[in-house]
Short mmCIF file of C-alpha atoms in Angstrom, two decimals:
data_model
loop_
_atom_site.label_atom_id
_atom_site.label_comp_id
_atom_site.label_asym_id
_atom_site.label_seq_id
_atom_site.Cartn_x
_atom_site.Cartn_y
_atom_site.Cartn_z
CA MET A 2 8.35 13.96 2.76
CA PRO A 3 7.67 15.44 -0.64
CA THR A 4 5.01 14.04 -2.89
CA SER A 5 4.84 14.25 -6.61
CA THR A 6 2.04 16.72 -7.30
CA GLY A 7 -0.07 15.70 -10.23
CA SER A 8 1.12 12.11 -10.06
CA LYS A 9 -1.35 9.40 -11.03
CA ALA A 10 0.81 6.66 -9.54
CA ILE A 11 -0.52 4.44 -6.75
CA ALA A 12 1.65 2.82 -4.09
CA VAL A 13 0.58 -0.70 -3.18
CA TYR A 14 1.56 -2.38 0.08
CA CYS A 15 1.07 -6.13 0.40
CA GLY A 16 2.64 -9.40 1.44
CA SER A 17 5.63 -11.08 -0.16
CA SER A 18 3.78 -14.34 0.46
CA LEU A 19 0.64 -15.54 -1.28
CA GLY A 20 -1.35 -16.29 1.85
CA LYS A 21 -3.53 -19.35 2.33
CA GLN A 22 -6.67 -18.20 0.48
CA GLN A 23 -7.00 -17.86 -3.27
CA ALA A 24 -9.05 -14.70 -2.77
CA PHE A 25 -5.89 -12.85 -1.66
CA ALA A 26 -4.06 -13.62 -4.90
CA ASN A 27 -7.11 -12.82 -6.99
CA ALA A 28 -7.50 -9.46 -5.27
CA ALA A 29 -3.85 -8.62 -5.97
CA SER A 30 -4.31 -9.49 -9.64
CA SER A 31 -7.46 -7.35 -9.73
CA VAL A 32 -5.55 -4.35 -8.39
CA GLY A 33 -2.84 -4.75 -11.01
CA ARG A 34 -5.35 -5.01 -13.85
CA ALA A 35 -7.26 -1.95 -12.65
CA LEU A 36 -4.11 0.14 -12.40
CA ALA A 37 -3.09 -0.77 -15.93
CA ALA A 38 -6.60 -0.21 -17.30
CA GLN A 39 -6.75 3.28 -15.78
CA ASN A 40 -3.18 4.12 -16.83
CA ARG A 41 -2.01 4.51 -13.26
CA PRO A 42 1.63 3.55 -12.65
CA LEU A 43 2.35 1.10 -9.85
CA ILE A 44 4.83 1.99 -7.13
CA TYR A 45 5.64 -1.01 -4.94
CA GLY A 46 8.33 -2.69 -2.90
CA GLY A 47 10.07 -4.35 -5.82
CA GLY A 48 9.47 -7.95 -4.74
CA MET A 49 9.03 -10.84 -7.15
CA LYS A 50 7.25 -13.13 -4.72
CA GLY A 51 3.76 -13.44 -3.29
CA LEU A 52 1.10 -10.76 -3.65
CA MET A 53 3.78 -8.22 -4.53
CA GLY A 54 4.76 -10.23 -7.57
CA ILE A 55 1.15 -10.81 -8.59
CA VAL A 56 0.30 -7.09 -8.57
CA ALA A 57 3.38 -6.17 -10.60
CA ASP A 58 2.84 -9.01 -13.04
CA ALA A 59 -0.78 -7.98 -13.67
CA VAL A 60 0.23 -4.35 -14.31
CA MET A 61 2.95 -5.35 -16.78
CA LYS A 62 0.63 -7.76 -18.60
CA GLY A 63 -1.74 -4.82 -19.02
CA GLU A 64 1.10 -2.74 -20.52
CA GLY A 65 1.24 -0.59 -17.41
CA LYS A 66 4.25 1.06 -15.82
CA VAL A 67 5.88 -0.48 -12.74
CA THR A 68 8.48 1.01 -10.40
CA GLY A 69 9.93 -1.21 -7.71
CA ILE A 70 11.80 0.34 -4.78
CA ILE A 71 13.91 -2.03 -2.75
CA PRO A 72 16.52 -1.61 0.01
CA TYR A 73 19.99 -2.80 -0.92
CA ALA A 74 20.06 -5.43 1.82
CA LEU A 75 16.99 -7.12 0.33
CA TYR A 76 18.33 -6.73 -3.19
CA ALA A 77 21.65 -8.31 -2.24
CA ALA A 78 19.84 -11.20 -0.54
CA GLY A 79 17.77 -11.94 -3.63
CA GLY A 80 14.55 -10.18 -2.59
CA GLU A 81 11.94 -10.45 0.13
CA ARG A 82 12.02 -13.58 2.27
CA ASP A 83 9.16 -16.02 1.76
CA LYS A 84 7.04 -16.26 4.92
CA SER A 85 4.98 -19.19 3.67
CA THR A 86 5.55 -22.81 2.73
CA ASN A 87 4.01 -22.33 -0.71
CA ALA A 88 6.39 -23.73 -3.32
CA GLN A 89 4.67 -21.64 -6.01
CA ASN A 90 5.32 -18.35 -4.24
CA GLU A 91 7.69 -17.03 -6.92
CA VAL A 92 5.52 -15.09 -9.34
CA LEU A 93 7.81 -12.95 -11.49
CA GLU A 94 10.60 -14.43 -13.57
CA PRO A 95 14.04 -12.73 -13.59
CA ALA A 96 13.36 -11.50 -17.12
CA ASP A 97 10.32 -9.61 -15.85
CA SER A 98 12.52 -7.27 -13.83
CA ALA A 99 13.87 -5.85 -17.08
CA LYS A 100 10.38 -4.56 -17.90
CA MET A 101 10.16 -2.34 -14.84
CA GLN A 102 12.16 0.42 -13.25
CA THR A 103 14.01 -0.68 -10.12
CA ILE A 104 15.31 1.84 -7.62
CA ILE A 105 17.72 0.59 -4.96
CA VAL A 106 17.84 2.54 -1.69
CA ASP A 107 19.81 2.20 1.52
CA SER A 108 17.10 1.46 4.08
CA MET A 109 13.49 0.45 4.67
CA HIS A 110 12.67 3.98 5.75
CA GLU A 111 14.15 5.44 2.59
CA ARG A 112 12.08 2.98 0.61
CA LYS A 113 8.87 4.34 2.17
CA VAL A 114 9.95 7.92 1.52
CA GLU A 115 10.69 7.22 -2.13
CA MET A 116 7.40 5.38 -2.58
CA ALA A 117 5.47 8.29 -1.07
CA LYS A 118 7.28 10.86 -3.19
CA ARG A 119 6.06 9.15 -6.34
CA SER A 120 2.48 8.36 -5.33
CA MET A 121 -0.85 10.14 -4.99
CA ALA A 122 -2.50 7.44 -2.85
CA PHE A 123 -1.90 4.09 -1.15
CA ILE A 124 -3.64 0.74 -1.43
CA GLY A 125 -3.10 -1.98 1.16
CA LEU A 126 -3.73 -5.63 0.34
CA PRO A 127 -3.36 -8.35 2.98
CA GLY A 128 0.17 -8.65 4.32
CA GLY A 129 2.25 -9.07 7.45
CA PHE A 130 4.23 -6.85 9.83
CA GLY A 131 5.87 -4.88 7.02
CA THR A 132 2.51 -4.07 5.46
CA PHE A 133 1.02 -3.08 8.82
CA GLU A 134 3.94 -0.77 9.58
CA GLU A 135 3.84 0.88 6.16
CA VAL A 136 0.09 1.46 6.35
CA PHE A 137 0.28 3.04 9.79
CA GLU A 138 3.18 5.32 8.92
CA VAL A 139 1.56 6.77 5.81
CA THR A 140 -1.68 7.15 7.78
CA THR A 141 0.05 9.46 10.27
CA TRP A 142 1.07 11.73 7.41
CA THR A 143 -2.67 12.44 6.83
CA GLN A 144 -1.98 13.81 3.39
CA LEU A 145 -2.89 11.05 0.96
CA ALA A 146 -5.66 8.47 0.70
CA VAL A 147 -5.00 5.10 2.37
CA VAL A 148 -7.37 2.37 1.18
CA LEU A 149 -7.31 -1.11 2.72
CA LEU A 150 -8.85 -4.01 0.83
CA ASN A 151 -10.61 -6.05 3.50
CA VAL A 152 -10.47 -9.34 1.62
CA LEU A 153 -12.18 -12.08 3.63
CA SER A 154 -12.41 -9.59 6.53
CA TYR A 155 -8.62 -9.66 6.88
CA TYR A 156 -8.45 -6.10 8.22
CA ASN A 157 -11.41 -6.29 10.61
CA PRO A 158 -9.11 -6.52 13.67
CA LEU A 159 -7.28 -3.40 12.51
CA ARG A 160 -10.53 -1.51 12.11
CA GLN A 161 -11.51 -2.57 15.64
CA LEU A 162 -8.10 -1.46 16.95
CA ILE A 163 -8.72 2.01 15.52
CA GLU A 164 -12.14 2.12 17.17
CA ASN A 165 -10.55 1.05 20.45
CA GLY A 166 -8.06 3.91 20.11
CA ILE A 167 -10.90 6.37 19.56
CA ASP A 168 -12.90 5.01 22.51
CA ALA A 169 -9.85 5.20 24.77
CA GLY A 170 -9.10 8.79 23.77
CA PHE A 171 -5.84 8.19 21.87
CA ILE A 172 -7.20 8.76 18.35
CA SER A 173 -9.34 11.71 17.34
CA PRO A 174 -12.79 10.70 16.06
CA SER A 175 -12.14 12.89 13.01
CA SER A 176 -9.19 10.63 12.14
CA ARG A 177 -11.47 7.62 11.71
CA ASN A 178 -11.71 8.37 7.99
CA LEU A 179 -7.97 8.52 7.39
CA ILE A 180 -8.12 4.84 6.43
CA VAL A 181 -10.84 3.71 4.05
CA PHE A 182 -11.84 0.06 4.32
CA VAL A 183 -13.22 -1.59 1.18
CA ASP A 184 -15.21 -4.59 2.39
CA GLY A 185 -16.36 -6.13 -0.88
CA PRO A 186 -19.37 -8.44 -1.15
CA SER A 187 -21.25 -9.53 1.97
CA THR A 188 -20.86 -13.16 0.85
CA PRO A 189 -17.27 -14.39 1.36
CA ASP A 190 -17.52 -16.79 -1.60
CA GLU A 191 -17.79 -13.76 -3.88
CA HIS A 192 -14.49 -12.30 -2.69
CA GLU A 193 -12.56 -14.46 -5.14
CA ILE A 194 -14.26 -12.87 -8.14
CA PHE A 195 -14.88 -9.33 -6.84
CA ASP A 196 -13.22 -6.45 -8.71
CA TRP A 197 -11.14 -5.20 -5.79
CA GLY A 198 -8.95 -3.04 -7.99
CA THR A 199 -11.73 -0.89 -9.41
CA ALA A 200 -13.34 -0.65 -5.97
CA ALA A 201 -10.03 0.59 -4.51
CA LEU A 202 -9.58 3.26 -7.19
CA ASP A 203 -13.20 4.36 -6.75
CA ALA A 204 -12.57 4.73 -3.00
CA ILE A 205 -9.46 6.81 -3.68
CA GLY A 206 -11.49 9.09 -5.93
CA LYS A 207 -14.04 9.66 -3.14
CA TRP A 208 -11.54 10.09 -0.29
CA GLN A 209 -12.38 12.96 2.05
CA GLY A 210 -9.36 12.84 4.35
CA SER A 211 -8.31 16.33 3.38
CA GLY A 212 -10.78 17.59 5.99
CA VAL A 213 -8.79 16.06 8.85
CA GLN A 214 -7.01 18.59 11.04
CA LYS A 215 -3.21 18.54 10.71
CA HIS A 216 -1.40 19.46 13.90
CA PHE A 217 2.18 19.76 12.62
CA ASP A 218 3.74 21.32 9.56
CA TRP A 219 6.65 19.08 8.65
CA THR A 220 7.70 21.44 5.86
CA GLN A 221 9.30 23.72 8.46
CA ARG A 222 13.07 23.52 8.95
CA LYS A 223 15.20 25.07 11.70
CA ASP A 224 17.14 27.13 9.16
CA GLY A 225 13.89 28.80 8.06
CA SER A 226 13.65 26.92 4.79
CA ALA A 227 10.76 24.66 3.80
CA SER A 228 10.53 21.27 2.20
CA GLY A 229 7.62 19.39 0.65
CA ALA A 230 7.21 17.18 3.71
CA LEU A 231 3.91 15.66 4.68
CA CYS A 232 1.96 16.70 7.74
CA SER A 233 1.15 14.51 10.69
CA THR A 234 -1.58 14.29 13.28
#
């Protein structure tokens, strides 16, 4: 899966719902502000609801560039389905979509490919099954930084799952650093005001995953040609 060399863009994975804690929404806004402040384009799933909408809104308010990539089925249905009962889940107004580039693709898999092609790293905010799946797939590519924002310890079970995989012999110990967890302040009350966005970009700048051994070269093709595909462990 080719990546855009030299790109400053960051792909953000997160929920299309707001979640039940204000700290989640505040963290999403922090990420959007940091991206705009550092002139890093946002690549995201194109949703107007929940944390997705908050990130995009914050980037656009900071005069940043936003590209939303959405499968046609979701586009035709009016966007991502709300998984919460929050009546205020809609964040972006229809007019906001005119301020960003929207790319419509045929499938969820194609969406992930197009997001990866345009990005130099990935940030994961809290989210549901879709966010989990996206984070794990890009992690197997072992080519770009994957930073998870552990707001209110949301991703602690995932970190433990990785450790379980290492202990059981299914994940190489050297792969532990493929995902970087940003934990934020030790006091949960401070998570609402913490600058998660800057912390995420700092973590991306320090990422050392390039030292992980790559077992397969996905650039190889049976006809002898090569593509810009990512490698996998």
